[in-house]
Amino acid sequence: MNPDALRGHMDALLLSVLEHEPLHGYAIIEALQERSGGALSVPTGTVYPALRRLERLGHLTSEWATVAGRKRRTYRLTQSGRAALAGERSSWRQFTDAIGSVLAPRPQE
Amino acid sequence: MNPDALRGHMDALLLSVLEHEPLHGYAIIEALQERSGGALSVPTGTVYPALRRLERLGHLTSEWATVAGRKRRTYRLTQSGRAALAGERSSWRQFTDAIGSVLAPRPQE
DNA sequence: TGCCTACATGTAGAGAGCCTACCTATAGAC
DNA sequence: GTCTATAGGTAGGCTCTCTACATGTAGGCA
């Protein structure tokens, strides 16, 4: 997967995996990999800063917890995050429609 | 359209509009807009450098022409460009599948 | 005559975000 | 004791796209 291709879609991915359950960063990375059938291996250097950015934007809140001796920062969608997710889904459709219609092979005359 | 979203897909777009006919930069911009139903308004500052990059990579060749007193640089796909286009189409499918499967709304349990 | 729009190409610099590479730390298996 | 999995994080670089600007021709219109 070309790294650049993810540009501008990370927010959508992160918001989407957090839609129904709060998760911590490490679990988010695993969820992305699992849901995409192994296609998405997003490095920690991408995910952690992105989560902080989304929190700064007010789309997520986080709280620390200690589970089995390990510290976790668990992220949760805010109302604003839910709205953002809806917007991202809509944008994604428009985006794929636009690119898809250009990329579609055309019958040669 | 979020500018970042285009990241890494410009090559595919440019190669695709040049698939069946050589075009010059300005015509390429119009073709992108037309084919996408108006959704893609790619600025010249994006297209011209990208075309040069693709030429440098060997995916395009160009030649100057003068039409109605105006100079045009017309770009044409090379064999390498055709191969690259096929690769881009395949990558596009994998990419949309991966993101799409993460973004798809899931039934809440 | 002068102005505006469409046509046509290009560059410089900024900005954003993703990645690579690195660091720290605990738990449990072997 | 060492290794792997789990868990979080930062610094710096890289690349591409965008904004803004510059240049010039042709043709319509007042």
CSV table of C-alpha atoms (C1' of nucleotides) in Angstrom, one decimal:
chain,number,residue,atom,x,y,z
A,1,MET,CA,0.0,0.0,0.0
A,2,ASN,CA,1.5,3.3,-1.1
A,3,PRO,CA,1.9,5.4,2.1
A,4,ASP,CA,0.7,8.5,0.4
A,5,ALA,CA,-2.6,7.0,-0.5
A,6,LEU,CA,-3.6,7.1,3.2
A,7,ARG,CA,-3.2,10.8,3.2
A,8,GLY,CA,-6.3,12.5,4.4
A,9,HIS,CA,-8.1,9.2,5.2
A,10,MET,CA,-6.5,8.4,8.6
A,11,ASP,CA,-9.0,10.4,10.5
A,12,ALA,CA,-11.9,8.5,8.9
A,13,LEU,CA,-10.2,5.2,9.7
A,14,LEU,CA,-9.6,6.1,13.4
A,15,LEU,CA,-13.0,7.5,14.0
A,16,SER,CA,-14.6,4.5,12.4
A,17,VAL,CA,-12.9,1.9,14.5
A,18,LEU,CA,-13.9,3.9,17.6
A,19,GLU,CA,-17.5,4.2,16.6
A,20,HIS,CA,-18.9,1.4,18.7
A,21,GLU,CA,-16.3,0.9,21.4
A,22,PRO,CA,-13.5,2.9,23.0
A,23,LEU,CA,-10.1,1.4,22.3
A,24,HIS,CA,-6.5,2.2,23.1
A,25,GLY,CA,-3.9,2.9,20.4
A,26,TYR,CA,-2.4,-0.5,20.2
A,27,ALA,CA,-5.8,-2.1,19.9
A,28,ILE,CA,-6.7,0.4,17.2
A,29,ILE,CA,-3.8,-0.6,15.1
A,30,GLU,CA,-4.8,-4.3,15.5
A,31,ALA,CA,-8.4,-3.4,14.7
A,32,LEU,CA,-7.4,-1.6,11.5
A,33,GLN,CA,-5.3,-4.6,10.4
A,34,GLU,CA,-8.0,-7.0,11.2
A,35,ARG,CA,-10.9,-5.1,9.6
A,36,SER,CA,-8.9,-4.5,6.4
A,37,GLY,CA,-8.0,-8.1,6.0
A,38,GLY,CA,-4.4,-7.4,6.7
A,39,ALA,CA,-4.0,-4.7,4.1
A,40,LEU,CA,-3.6,-1.9,6.6
A,41,SER,CA,-0.4,-1.9,8.7
A,42,VAL,CA,-0.4,1.5,10.1
A,43,PRO,CA,2.8,2.3,12.1
A,44,THR,CA,2.7,3.6,15.6
A,45,GLY,CA,4.4,6.8,14.5
A,46,THR,CA,1.3,7.5,12.4
A,47,VAL,CA,-1.4,6.4,14.8
A,48,TYR,CA,-0.3,8.0,18.1
A,49,PRO,CA,0.2,11.5,16.8
A,50,ALA,CA,-3.0,11.2,14.7
A,51,LEU,CA,-5.0,10.3,17.8
A,52,ARG,CA,-3.6,13.3,19.7
A,53,ARG,CA,-4.5,15.5,16.8
A,54,LEU,CA,-8.1,14.2,16.8
A,55,GLU,CA,-8.3,14.8,20.5
A,56,ARG,CA,-7.0,18.3,20.1
A,57,LEU,CA,-9.8,18.8,17.5
A,58,GLY,CA,-12.3,17.7,20.0
A,59,HIS,CA,-13.3,14.5,18.1
A,60,LEU,CA,-11.9,12.2,20.8
A,61,THR,CA,-11.4,12.1,24.5
A,62,SER,CA,-8.9,9.9,26.3
A,63,GLU,CA,-8.3,8.5,29.7
A,64,TRP,CA,-5.5,6.4,31.2
A,65,ALA,CA,-6.1,3.0,32.6
A,66,THR,CA,-3.8,0.3,33.9
A,67,VAL,CA,-4.6,-3.2,32.8
A,68,ALA,CA,-2.5,-6.2,33.8
A,69,GLY,CA,0.3,-3.9,34.8
A,70,ARG,CA,0.4,-2.0,31.5
A,71,LYS,CA,-0.7,1.6,31.0
A,72,ARG,CA,-3.2,2.3,28.4
A,73,ARG,CA,-4.7,5.5,27.0
A,74,THR,CA,-8.2,4.7,25.9
A,75,TYR,CA,-9.8,6.9,23.3
A,76,ARG,CA,-13.5,7.5,23.0
A,77,LEU,CA,-15.6,9.3,20.3
A,78,THR,CA,-17.2,12.6,21.3
A,79,GLN,CA,-20.4,14.0,19.7
A,80,SER,CA,-18.2,16.1,17.5
A,81,GLY,CA,-16.3,12.9,16.6
A,82,ARG,CA,-19.5,11.2,15.5
A,83,ALA,CA,-20.4,14.2,13.3
A,84,ALA,CA,-16.9,14.2,11.9
A,85,LEU,CA,-17.2,10.5,11.1
A,86,ALA,CA,-20.5,11.0,9.2
A,87,GLY,CA,-18.8,13.7,7.2
A,88,GLU,CA,-15.8,11.5,6.5
A,89,ARG,CA,-18.0,8.7,5.3
A,90,SER,CA,-19.8,11.1,2.9
A,91,SER,CA,-16.5,12.6,1.7
A,92,TRP,CA,-15.2,9.1,1.1
A,93,ARG,CA,-18.1,8.3,-1.2
A,94,GLN,CA,-17.7,11.5,-3.1
A,95,PHE,CA,-13.9,10.9,-3.4
A,96,THR,CA,-14.2,7.3,-4.6
A,97,ASP,CA,-16.9,8.3,-7.1
A,98,ALA,CA,-14.8,11.1,-8.5
A,99,ILE,CA,-11.5,9.1,-8.8
A,100,GLY,CA,-13.3,5.9,-9.8
A,101,SER,CA,-15.1,7.6,-12.7
A,102,VAL,CA,-11.8,9.0,-14.0
A,103,LEU,CA,-10.0,5.7,-13.5
A,104,ALA,CA,-12.7,3.5,-15.1
A,105,PRO,CA,-11.4,1.9,-18.3
A,106,ARG,CA,-13.2,3.4,-21.3
A,107,PRO,CA,-14.2,1.5,-24.4
A,108,GLN,CA,-11.8,2.6,-27.1
A,109,GLU,CA,-13.6,4.0,-30.1
B,1,MET,CA,-12.6,17.8,-1.9
B,2,ASN,CA,-9.9,17.7,0.7
B,3,PRO,CA,-6.6,18.3,-1.1
B,4,ASP,CA,-4.8,15.7,0.9
B,5,ALA,CA,-7.1,13.0,-0.2
B,6,LEU,CA,-5.7,13.2,-3.7
B,7,ARG,CA,-2.2,12.4,-2.4
B,8,GLY,CA,-0.8,9.5,-4.2
B,9,HIS,CA,-3.7,9.3,-6.7
B,10,MET,CA,-2.7,12.1,-9.1
B,11,ASP,CA,-0.5,9.7,-11.1
B,12,ALA,CA,-3.4,7.3,-11.6
B,13,LEU,CA,-5.6,10.2,-12.7
B,14,LEU,CA,-3.1,11.6,-15.2
B,15,LEU,CA,-2.2,8.3,-16.7
B,16,SER,CA,-5.8,7.4,-17.0
B,17,VAL,CA,-6.9,10.5,-19.0
B,18,LEU,CA,-4.0,10.0,-21.3
B,19,GLU,CA,-4.8,6.3,-21.9
B,20,HIS,CA,-6.5,6.7,-25.3
B,21,GLU,CA,-5.3,10.0,-26.5
B,22,PRO,CA,-2.4,12.4,-26.0
B,23,LEU,CA,-3.4,15.7,-24.4
B,24,HIS,CA,-1.7,18.9,-23.3
B,25,GLY,CA,-1.8,20.1,-19.7
B,26,TYR,CA,-4.7,22.4,-20.0
B,27,ALA,CA,-6.8,19.8,-21.7
B,28,ILE,CA,-5.9,17.3,-19.1
B,29,ILE,CA,-7.3,19.6,-16.4
B,30,GLU,CA,-10.5,20.0,-18.3
B,31,ALA,CA,-10.7,16.3,-18.9
B,32,LEU,CA,-10.4,15.5,-15.2
B,33,GLN,CA,-13.1,18.0,-14.4
B,34,GLU,CA,-15.4,16.7,-17.0
B,35,ARG,CA,-14.9,13.0,-16.3
B,36,SER,CA,-15.4,13.5,-12.6
B,37,GLY,CA,-18.6,15.4,-13.1
B,38,GLY,CA,-17.0,18.6,-11.8
B,39,ALA,CA,-15.7,17.2,-8.6
B,40,LEU,CA,-12.0,17.4,-9.5
B,41,SER,CA,-10.6,20.9,-10.0
B,42,VAL,CA,-6.9,20.3,-10.0
B,43,PRO,CA,-4.9,23.5,-10.0
B,44,THR,CA,-2.1,24.1,-12.6
B,45,GLY,CA,0.5,24.2,-9.9
B,46,THR,CA,-0.3,20.5,-9.2
B,47,VAL,CA,-0.7,19.2,-12.7
B,48,TYR,CA,2.3,20.7,-14.5
B,49,PRO,CA,4.9,19.5,-12.0
B,50,ALA,CA,3.2,16.1,-11.8
B,51,LEU,CA,3.4,15.7,-15.6
B,52,ARG,CA,7.0,16.5,-15.5
B,53,ARG,CA,7.6,14.0,-12.7
B,54,LEU,CA,5.8,11.3,-14.7
B,55,GLU,CA,7.9,12.2,-17.7
B,56,ARG,CA,11.1,12.0,-15.6
B,57,LEU,CA,9.9,8.5,-14.5
B,58,GLY,CA,9.5,7.5,-18.1
B,59,HIS,CA,5.8,7.0,-18.0
B,60,LEU,CA,5.1,9.9,-20.4
B,61,THR,CA,6.8,11.6,-23.3
B,62,SER,CA,6.0,15.2,-24.4
B,63,GLU,CA,6.4,17.3,-27.5
B,64,TRP,CA,5.7,20.9,-28.3
B,65,ALA,CA,3.3,22.0,-30.8
B,66,THR,CA,1.8,25.4,-31.8
B,67,VAL,CA,-2.0,25.4,-32.4
B,68,ALA,CA,-3.8,28.7,-33.3
B,69,GLY,CA,-0.8,30.7,-32.2
B,70,ARG,CA,-0.5,29.0,-28.8
B,71,LYS,CA,2.2,26.7,-27.6
B,72,ARG,CA,1.2,23.4,-26.2
B,73,ARG,CA,3.2,20.6,-24.7
B,74,THR,CA,1.4,17.4,-25.5
B,75,TYR,CA,1.9,14.4,-23.3
B,76,ARG,CA,1.7,10.8,-24.5
B,77,LEU,CA,1.7,7.5,-22.5
B,78,THR,CA,4.8,5.3,-23.0
B,79,GLN,CA,4.7,1.5,-22.6
B,80,SER,CA,6.0,2.0,-19.1
B,81,GLY,CA,3.1,4.4,-18.5
B,82,ARG,CA,0.6,1.8,-19.6
B,83,ALA,CA,2.1,-0.7,-17.2
B,84,ALA,CA,2.0,1.9,-14.5
B,85,LEU,CA,-1.6,2.6,-15.2
B,86,ALA,CA,-2.5,-1.0,-14.8
B,87,GLY,CA,-0.7,-1.1,-11.5
B,88,GLU,CA,-2.4,2.1,-10.4
B,89,ARG,CA,-5.8,0.6,-11.2
B,90,SER,CA,-5.1,-2.5,-9.3
B,91,SER,CA,-3.8,-0.5,-6.3
B,92,TRP,CA,-6.9,1.7,-6.4
B,93,ARG,CA,-9.1,-1.4,-6.0
B,94,GLN,CA,-7.0,-2.7,-3.1
B,95,PHE,CA,-7.0,0.7,-1.5
B,96,THR,CA,-10.7,1.3,-1.7
B,97,ASP,CA,-11.4,-2.3,-0.6
B,98,ALA,CA,-9.2,-1.8,2.5
B,99,ILE,CA,-10.5,1.6,3.5
B,100,GLY,CA,-14.1,0.8,2.5
B,101,SER,CA,-14.1,-2.3,4.7
B,102,VAL,CA,-13.0,-0.3,7.7
B,103,LEU,CA,-15.3,2.6,7.0
B,104,ALA,CA,-18.4,0.5,6.4
B,105,PRO,CA,-20.9,1.0,9.2
B,106,ARG,CA,-21.2,-2.1,11.4
B,107,PRO,CA,-24.4,-3.3,12.9
B,108,GLN,CA,-24.2,-2.5,16.6
B,109,GLU,CA,-24.6,-5.6,18.8
C,1,DT,C1',-7.8,51.7,-28.2
C,2,DG,C1',-8.1,49.3,-24.1
C,3,DC,C1',-10.0,45.8,-21.2
C,4,DC,C1',-11.5,41.3,-20.2
C,5,DT,C1',-11.8,36.4,-20.7
C,6,DA,C1',-10.2,32.0,-22.3
C,7,DC,C1',-6.3,29.6,-23.4
C,8,DA,C1',-1.6,27.8,-22.1
C,9,DT,C1',2.6,26.9,-19.3
C,10,DG,C1',5.3,27.4,-15.6
C,11,DT,C1',8.0,28.3,-10.7
C,12,DA,C1',8.7,29.3,-5.7
C,13,DG,C1',7.6,28.5,-1.3
C,14,DA,C1',4.6,26.8,2.3
C,15,DG,C1',2.1,23.4,4.6
C,16,DA,C1',0.5,19.1,6.2
C,17,DG,C1',0.8,14.6,7.4
C,18,DC,C1',2.6,10.1,7.1
C,19,DC,C1',6.8,7.4,7.7
C,20,DT,C1',11.3,5.7,9.5
C,21,DA,C1',13.9,5.1,13.2
C,22,DC,C1',14.5,5.4,17.7
C,23,DC,C1',13.5,5.2,22.9
C,24,DT,C1',11.2,3.5,27.2
C,25,DA,C1',8.8,0.0,30.0
C,26,DT,C1',6.1,-4.3,31.8
C,27,DA,C1',4.5,-9.3,31.6
C,28,DG,C1',5.2,-13.8,30.6
C,29,DA,C1',7.4,-17.7,28.2
C,30,DC,C1',11.4,-20.5,27.6
D,1,DG,C1',18.6,-14.1,31.3
D,2,DT,C1',16.7,-13.4,26.9
D,3,DC,C1',13.0,-12.9,23.8
D,4,DT,C1',8.4,-11.7,22.3
D,5,DA,C1',4.1,-9.4,22.8
D,6,DT,C1',2.0,-5.5,24.7
D,7,DA,C1',1.9,-0.4,25.2
D,8,DG,C1',3.1,4.5,24.4
D,9,DG,C1',5.7,8.0,22.6
D,10,DT,C1',9.0,11.6,19.8
D,11,DA,C1',12.2,13.8,16.2
D,12,DG,C1',13.2,14.6,11.8
D,13,DG,C1',12.7,13.8,7.0
D,14,DC,C1',10.3,13.3,2.8
D,15,DT,C1',7.1,14.0,-0.7
D,16,DC,C1',3.3,15.9,-2.8
D,17,DT,C1',-0.2,19.1,-3.3
D,18,DC,C1',-1.6,23.8,-2.9
D,19,DT,C1',-1.4,29.0,-3.1
D,20,DA,C1',0.2,32.7,-5.3
D,21,DC,C1',2.5,34.7,-8.7
D,22,DA,C1',4.5,35.4,-13.5
D,23,DT,C1',4.3,35.3,-18.6
D,24,DG,C1',2.2,35.5,-23.0
D,25,DT,C1',-1.4,35.0,-27.2
D,26,DA,C1',-6.2,35.3,-29.3
D,27,DG,C1',-10.5,37.1,-29.7
D,28,DG,C1',-14.8,39.6,-28.1
D,29,DC,C1',-16.6,43.9,-26.9
D,30,DA,C1',-17.3,48.7,-25.9
